[in-house]
Amino acid sequence: MALLNICVYPDPVLREKARPIGMVDAAVRRLIDDMAETMYDAPGIGLAANQVGKPLRVIVIDLQREEDPHGLIVLVNPEIVQASGELVWEEGCLSVPEFFAEVHRHEKVTVRGLNADGKPVEIQADGLLAVALQHEIDHLNGRLFIDHLNPIKRDIFKRKWKKRLLEASV
Ligand code: GNR
Ligand code: NI
């Protein structure tokens, strides 16, 4: 196992459309293990392969809550096959550190993909798990949570980020 480097906005790899995995082989399982370790270390509740510089369709999620029965969720080639309702959740992202904003998402989603054994799985989710699944699948399509903000809030984000980059370069 190894910790991977997390890419930060505006790294172009975060804008790439991730490629599907042909077969869940040893190399893919290694990537999954390293991504899980990196997510727990960060700590975060999810991670997409783009975020560690590998535009491949792999995500890991662990809400790390007592009441959550799922534990570590691994999805290869995940696809949203059903979505309904709407909710608003305050989101953050390991690739956009220290910026948080409310995002509108579907309230419930059904997601299909492969697990770490390459077997088909289907997950029905609501609440935070539904939010995390949509956030991670967005990453695989080169989309970030800041892309969901209205023009005014996006502008606030851009100003804050510019200011931060200037301060960091002093
Ligand atoms: O750790 C994370 N927390 C979080 C909180 C609200 C909505 C989404 C997330 S995902 C984020 C980790 C991350 O950046 N995954 O891509
Ligand atoms: Ni993220």
PDB file of C-alpha atoms and ligand atoms in Angstrom:
ATOM      1  CA  MET A   1       0.000   0.000   0.000  1.00  0.00           C
ATOM      2  CA  ALA A   2       1.092   3.519  -0.671  1.00  0.00           C
ATOM      3  CA  LEU A   3      -0.135   7.046  -0.164  1.00  0.00           C
ATOM      4  CA  LEU A   4      -0.795   8.854  -3.437  1.00  0.00           C
ATOM      5  CA  ASN A   5      -0.430  12.546  -4.155  1.00  0.00           C
ATOM      6  CA  ILE A   6      -3.779  14.391  -4.372  1.00  0.00           C
ATOM      7  CA  CYS A   7      -4.019  16.757  -7.358  1.00  0.00           C
ATOM      8  CA  VAL A   8      -5.346  20.228  -6.581  1.00  0.00           C
ATOM      9  CA  TYR A   9      -7.401  22.646  -8.729  1.00  0.00           C
ATOM     10  CA  PRO A  10      -6.573  23.862 -11.398  1.00  0.00           C
ATOM     11  CA  ASP A  11      -4.600  20.675 -12.248  1.00  0.00           C
ATOM     12  CA  PRO A  12      -5.758  19.702 -15.786  1.00  0.00           C
ATOM     13  CA  VAL A  13      -6.110  16.003 -14.851  1.00  0.00           C
ATOM     14  CA  LEU A  14      -9.195  17.035 -12.848  1.00  0.00           C
ATOM     15  CA  ARG A  15     -10.798  18.102 -16.160  1.00  0.00           C
ATOM     16  CA  GLU A  16     -10.083  14.851 -18.010  1.00  0.00           C
ATOM     17  CA  LYS A  17     -12.823  12.353 -18.795  1.00  0.00           C
ATOM     18  CA  ALA A  18     -11.662   9.146 -17.118  1.00  0.00           C
ATOM     19  CA  ARG A  19     -11.304   5.975 -19.226  1.00  0.00           C
ATOM     20  CA  PRO A  20     -13.313   2.810 -18.422  1.00  0.00           C
ATOM     21  CA  ILE A  21     -11.481  -0.134 -16.847  1.00  0.00           C
ATOM     22  CA  GLY A  22     -11.390  -3.172 -19.163  1.00  0.00           C
ATOM     23  CA  MET A  23     -10.610  -5.728 -16.467  1.00  0.00           C
ATOM     24  CA  VAL A  24     -10.233  -5.537 -12.693  1.00  0.00           C
ATOM     25  CA  ASP A  25      -6.735  -7.002 -12.516  1.00  0.00           C
ATOM     26  CA  ALA A  26      -3.943  -6.811  -9.935  1.00  0.00           C
ATOM     27  CA  ALA A  27      -2.897  -3.327 -11.080  1.00  0.00           C
ATOM     28  CA  VAL A  28      -6.452  -2.004 -10.647  1.00  0.00           C
ATOM     29  CA  ARG A  29      -6.759  -3.636  -7.200  1.00  0.00           C
ATOM     30  CA  ARG A  30      -3.457  -2.029  -6.242  1.00  0.00           C
ATOM     31  CA  LEU A  31      -4.812   1.360  -7.345  1.00  0.00           C
ATOM     32  CA  ILE A  32      -7.998   0.735  -5.301  1.00  0.00           C
ATOM     33  CA  ASP A  33      -5.945  -0.133  -2.172  1.00  0.00           C
ATOM     34  CA  ASP A  34      -3.754   2.934  -2.571  1.00  0.00           C
ATOM     35  CA  MET A  35      -6.769   5.188  -3.169  1.00  0.00           C
ATOM     36  CA  ALA A  36      -8.501   3.862  -0.032  1.00  0.00           C
ATOM     37  CA  GLU A  37      -5.361   4.447   2.037  1.00  0.00           C
ATOM     38  CA  THR A  38      -5.028   7.969   0.600  1.00  0.00           C
ATOM     39  CA  MET A  39      -8.710   8.744   1.320  1.00  0.00           C
ATOM     40  CA  TYR A  40      -8.449   7.597   4.971  1.00  0.00           C
ATOM     41  CA  ASP A  41      -5.192   9.479   5.447  1.00  0.00           C
ATOM     42  CA  ALA A  42      -6.498  12.778   4.001  1.00  0.00           C
ATOM     43  CA  PRO A  43      -9.076  12.277   5.582  1.00  0.00           C
ATOM     44  CA  GLY A  44     -11.970  12.338   3.130  1.00  0.00           C
ATOM     45  CA  ILE A  45     -15.225  10.438   2.609  1.00  0.00           C
ATOM     46  CA  GLY A  46     -14.516   9.668  -1.044  1.00  0.00           C
ATOM     47  CA  LEU A  47     -11.876   9.768  -3.759  1.00  0.00           C
ATOM     48  CA  ALA A  48     -11.896   9.455  -7.548  1.00  0.00           C
ATOM     49  CA  ALA A  49      -8.874   8.208  -9.538  1.00  0.00           C
ATOM     50  CA  ASN A  50      -8.552  11.545 -11.391  1.00  0.00           C
ATOM     51  CA  GLN A  51      -7.692  13.118  -8.038  1.00  0.00           C
ATOM     52  CA  VAL A  52      -4.549  10.991  -7.767  1.00  0.00           C
ATOM     53  CA  GLY A  53      -3.524  11.772 -11.347  1.00  0.00           C
ATOM     54  CA  LYS A  54      -5.012   8.634 -12.963  1.00  0.00           C
ATOM     55  CA  PRO A  55      -7.959   9.353 -15.273  1.00  0.00           C
ATOM     56  CA  LEU A  56      -9.518   5.875 -14.870  1.00  0.00           C
ATOM     57  CA  ARG A  57     -13.119   5.075 -13.849  1.00  0.00           C
ATOM     58  CA  VAL A  58     -12.478   4.038 -10.248  1.00  0.00           C
ATOM     59  CA  ILE A  59     -13.969   5.575  -7.077  1.00  0.00           C
ATOM     60  CA  VAL A  60     -13.800   4.735  -3.380  1.00  0.00           C
ATOM     61  CA  ILE A  61     -16.192   6.003  -0.698  1.00  0.00           C
ATOM     62  CA  ASP A  62     -16.387   5.506   3.058  1.00  0.00           C
ATOM     63  CA  LEU A  63     -18.711   7.843   4.953  1.00  0.00           C
ATOM     64  CA  GLN A  64     -16.945   6.786   8.170  1.00  0.00           C
ATOM     65  CA  ARG A  65     -20.047   7.185  10.301  1.00  0.00           C
ATOM     66  CA  GLU A  66     -21.083   4.884  13.144  1.00  0.00           C
ATOM     67  CA  GLU A  67     -24.577   4.517  11.751  1.00  0.00           C
ATOM     68  CA  ASP A  68     -23.417   3.682   8.247  1.00  0.00           C
ATOM     69  CA  PRO A  69     -23.513  -0.013   7.428  1.00  0.00           C
ATOM     70  CA  HIS A  70     -21.567   0.181   4.166  1.00  0.00           C
ATOM     71  CA  GLY A  71     -17.949   0.688   5.227  1.00  0.00           C
ATOM     72  CA  LEU A  72     -15.613   0.940   2.233  1.00  0.00           C
ATOM     73  CA  ILE A  73     -17.420   1.154  -1.102  1.00  0.00           C
ATOM     74  CA  VAL A  74     -15.359   0.482  -4.231  1.00  0.00           C
ATOM     75  CA  LEU A  75     -16.877   1.101  -7.651  1.00  0.00           C
ATOM     76  CA  VAL A  76     -15.229   0.493 -10.999  1.00  0.00           C
ATOM     77  CA  ASN A  77     -16.963   1.953 -14.082  1.00  0.00           C
ATOM     78  CA  PRO A  78     -19.813   3.382 -11.946  1.00  0.00           C
ATOM     79  CA  GLU A  79     -22.961   4.578 -13.698  1.00  0.00           C
ATOM     80  CA  ILE A  80     -26.011   6.358 -12.354  1.00  0.00           C
ATOM     81  CA  VAL A  81     -28.951   4.350 -13.685  1.00  0.00           C
ATOM     82  CA  GLN A  82     -31.706   6.100 -11.733  1.00  0.00           C
ATOM     83  CA  ALA A  83     -31.987   9.446  -9.976  1.00  0.00           C
ATOM     84  CA  SER A  84     -34.839  11.243  -8.244  1.00  0.00           C
ATOM     85  CA  GLY A  85     -35.641  14.177  -5.990  1.00  0.00           C
ATOM     86  CA  GLU A  86     -33.434  17.071  -5.027  1.00  0.00           C
ATOM     87  CA  LEU A  87     -31.423  18.067  -1.981  1.00  0.00           C
ATOM     88  CA  VAL A  88     -28.902  20.703  -1.027  1.00  0.00           C
ATOM     89  CA  TRP A  89     -25.685  19.695   0.729  1.00  0.00           C
ATOM     90  CA  GLU A  90     -22.663  21.664   1.869  1.00  0.00           C
ATOM     91  CA  GLU A  91     -19.807  20.103  -0.102  1.00  0.00           C
ATOM     92  CA  GLY A  92     -16.059  20.215   0.005  1.00  0.00           C
ATOM     93  CA  CYS A  93     -13.401  18.488  -2.094  1.00  0.00           C
ATOM     94  CA  LEU A  94      -9.875  17.273  -1.388  1.00  0.00           C
ATOM     95  CA  SER A  95      -8.873  18.812  -4.740  1.00  0.00           C
ATOM     96  CA  VAL A  96     -10.351  22.216  -3.753  1.00  0.00           C
ATOM     97  CA  PRO A  97      -9.064  22.401  -0.174  1.00  0.00           C
ATOM     98  CA  GLU A  98     -10.673  24.699   2.385  1.00  0.00           C
ATOM     99  CA  PHE A  99     -13.539  25.840   0.183  1.00  0.00           C
ATOM    100  CA  PHE A 100     -17.096  24.768   0.972  1.00  0.00           C
ATOM    101  CA  ALA A 101     -20.371  25.566  -0.728  1.00  0.00           C
ATOM    102  CA  GLU A 102     -23.937  24.321  -0.983  1.00  0.00           C
ATOM    103  CA  VAL A 103     -24.634  22.201  -4.052  1.00  0.00           C
ATOM    104  CA  HIS A 104     -27.965  20.949  -5.446  1.00  0.00           C
ATOM    105  CA  ARG A 105     -27.960  17.205  -6.139  1.00  0.00           C
ATOM    106  CA  HIS A 106     -30.387  14.362  -6.670  1.00  0.00           C
ATOM    107  CA  GLU A 107     -31.781  13.127  -3.349  1.00  0.00           C
ATOM    108  CA  LYS A 108     -31.709   9.455  -4.357  1.00  0.00           C
ATOM    109  CA  VAL A 109     -29.577   7.587  -6.866  1.00  0.00           C
ATOM    110  CA  THR A 110     -29.115   4.019  -8.021  1.00  0.00           C
ATOM    111  CA  VAL A 111     -25.570   3.317  -9.179  1.00  0.00           C
ATOM    112  CA  ARG A 112     -24.235   0.248 -10.979  1.00  0.00           C
ATOM    113  CA  GLY A 113     -20.632  -0.763 -11.401  1.00  0.00           C
ATOM    114  CA  LEU A 114     -18.089  -3.454 -10.567  1.00  0.00           C
ATOM    115  CA  ASN A 115     -16.618  -4.123  -7.138  1.00  0.00           C
ATOM    116  CA  ALA A 116     -12.944  -4.842  -6.361  1.00  0.00           C
ATOM    117  CA  ASP A 117     -13.530  -8.487  -7.410  1.00  0.00           C
ATOM    118  CA  GLY A 118     -14.836  -7.363 -10.799  1.00  0.00           C
ATOM    119  CA  LYS A 119     -18.390  -8.486  -9.892  1.00  0.00           C
ATOM    120  CA  PRO A 120     -21.412  -6.350 -10.859  1.00  0.00           C
ATOM    121  CA  VAL A 121     -22.955  -4.451  -7.945  1.00  0.00           C
ATOM    122  CA  GLU A 122     -25.878  -2.057  -7.568  1.00  0.00           C
ATOM    123  CA  ILE A 123     -26.134   0.523  -4.793  1.00  0.00           C
ATOM    124  CA  GLN A 124     -29.275   2.433  -3.855  1.00  0.00           C
ATOM    125  CA  ALA A 125     -28.408   5.541  -1.907  1.00  0.00           C
ATOM    126  CA  ASP A 126     -29.901   8.663  -0.405  1.00  0.00           C
ATOM    127  CA  GLY A 127     -28.598  11.524   1.723  1.00  0.00           C
ATOM    128  CA  LEU A 128     -24.814  11.854   2.103  1.00  0.00           C
ATOM    129  CA  LEU A 129     -24.051   8.601   0.263  1.00  0.00           C
ATOM    130  CA  ALA A 130     -26.088   9.804  -2.739  1.00  0.00           C
ATOM    131  CA  VAL A 131     -24.206  13.123  -2.616  1.00  0.00           C
ATOM    132  CA  ALA A 132     -20.809  11.389  -2.405  1.00  0.00           C
ATOM    133  CA  LEU A 133     -21.618   9.062  -5.329  1.00  0.00           C
ATOM    134  CA  GLN A 134     -22.663  11.996  -7.514  1.00  0.00           C
ATOM    135  CA  HIS A 135     -19.585  14.022  -6.434  1.00  0.00           C
ATOM    136  CA  GLU A 136     -17.180  11.151  -7.268  1.00  0.00           C
ATOM    137  CA  ILE A 137     -18.834  10.233 -10.590  1.00  0.00           C
ATOM    138  CA  ASP A 138     -18.657  13.936 -11.508  1.00  0.00           C
ATOM    139  CA  HIS A 139     -14.858  13.736 -10.985  1.00  0.00           C
ATOM    140  CA  LEU A 140     -14.687  10.870 -13.514  1.00  0.00           C
ATOM    141  CA  ASN A 141     -16.372  13.175 -16.017  1.00  0.00           C
ATOM    142  CA  GLY A 142     -13.963  16.040 -15.320  1.00  0.00           C
ATOM    143  CA  ARG A 143     -16.529  17.959 -13.282  1.00  0.00           C
ATOM    144  CA  LEU A 144     -15.963  19.599  -9.886  1.00  0.00           C
ATOM    145  CA  PHE A 145     -18.501  20.722  -7.280  1.00  0.00           C
ATOM    146  CA  ILE A 146     -17.634  24.370  -8.000  1.00  0.00           C
ATOM    147  CA  ASP A 147     -19.060  23.856 -11.517  1.00  0.00           C
ATOM    148  CA  HIS A 148     -22.506  23.499  -9.907  1.00  0.00           C
ATOM    149  CA  LEU A 149     -22.414  26.926  -8.248  1.00  0.00           C
ATOM    150  CA  ASN A 150     -24.425  29.855  -9.547  1.00  0.00           C
ATOM    151  CA  PRO A 151     -22.412  32.612 -11.308  1.00  0.00           C
ATOM    152  CA  ILE A 152     -22.222  34.800  -8.186  1.00  0.00           C
ATOM    153  CA  LYS A 153     -20.938  32.032  -5.931  1.00  0.00           C
ATOM    154  CA  ARG A 154     -18.520  30.863  -8.636  1.00  0.00           C
ATOM    155  CA  ASP A 155     -17.159  34.362  -8.827  1.00  0.00           C
ATOM    156  CA  ILE A 156     -16.637  34.384  -5.058  1.00  0.00           C
ATOM    157  CA  PHE A 157     -14.767  31.083  -5.404  1.00  0.00           C
ATOM    158  CA  LYS A 158     -12.533  32.400  -8.203  1.00  0.00           C
ATOM    159  CA  ARG A 159     -11.629  35.538  -6.237  1.00  0.00           C
ATOM    160  CA  LYS A 160     -10.805  33.516  -3.135  1.00  0.00           C
ATOM    161  CA  TRP A 161      -8.656  31.115  -5.153  1.00  0.00           C
ATOM    162  CA  LYS A 162      -6.749  33.890  -6.907  1.00  0.00           C
ATOM    163  CA  LYS A 163      -6.100  35.566  -3.571  1.00  0.00           C
ATOM    164  CA  ARG A 164      -4.877  32.296  -2.112  1.00  0.00           C
ATOM    165  CA  LEU A 165      -2.527  31.621  -5.051  1.00  0.00           C
ATOM    166  CA  LEU A 166      -1.091  35.138  -4.712  1.00  0.00           C
ATOM    167  CA  GLU A 167      -0.562  34.694  -0.973  1.00  0.00           C
ATOM    168  CA  ALA A 168       1.057  31.293  -1.517  1.00  0.00           C
ATOM    169  CA  SER A 169       3.549  32.699  -4.037  1.00  0.00           C
ATOM    170  CA  VAL A 170       4.879  35.438  -1.736  1.00  0.00           C
TER     171      VAL A 170
HETATM  172  O1  GNR B   1     -14.194  14.401   1.910  1.00  0.00           O
HETATM  173  C1  GNR B   1     -15.097  14.837   1.192  1.00  0.00           C
HETATM  174  N1  GNR B   1     -16.216  15.334   1.775  1.00  0.00           N
HETATM  175  C2  GNR B   1     -17.359  15.660   1.085  1.00  0.00           C
HETATM  176  C3  GNR B   1     -18.340  16.391   1.756  1.00  0.00           C
HETATM  177  C4  GNR B   1     -19.507  16.725   1.121  1.00  0.00           C
HETATM  178  C5  GNR B   1     -19.711  16.352  -0.184  1.00  0.00           C
HETATM  179  C6  GNR B   1     -18.746  15.647  -0.881  1.00  0.00           C
HETATM  180  C7  GNR B   1     -17.582  15.306  -0.240  1.00  0.00           C
HETATM  181  S1  GNR B   1     -16.376  14.381  -1.099  1.00  0.00           S
HETATM  182  C8  GNR B   1     -14.921  14.882  -0.286  1.00  0.00           C
HETATM  183  C9  GNR B   1     -13.738  14.046  -0.763  1.00  0.00           C
HETATM  184  C10 GNR B   1     -13.515  14.319  -2.226  1.00  0.00           C
HETATM  185  O2  GNR B   1     -13.039  15.325  -2.661  1.00  0.00           O
HETATM  186  N2  GNR B   1     -13.909  13.399  -3.062  1.00  0.00           N
HETATM  187  O3  GNR B   1     -13.790  13.587  -4.377  1.00  0.00           O
HETATM  188 NI    NI B   2     -13.869  15.740  -4.689  1.00  0.00          NI
END
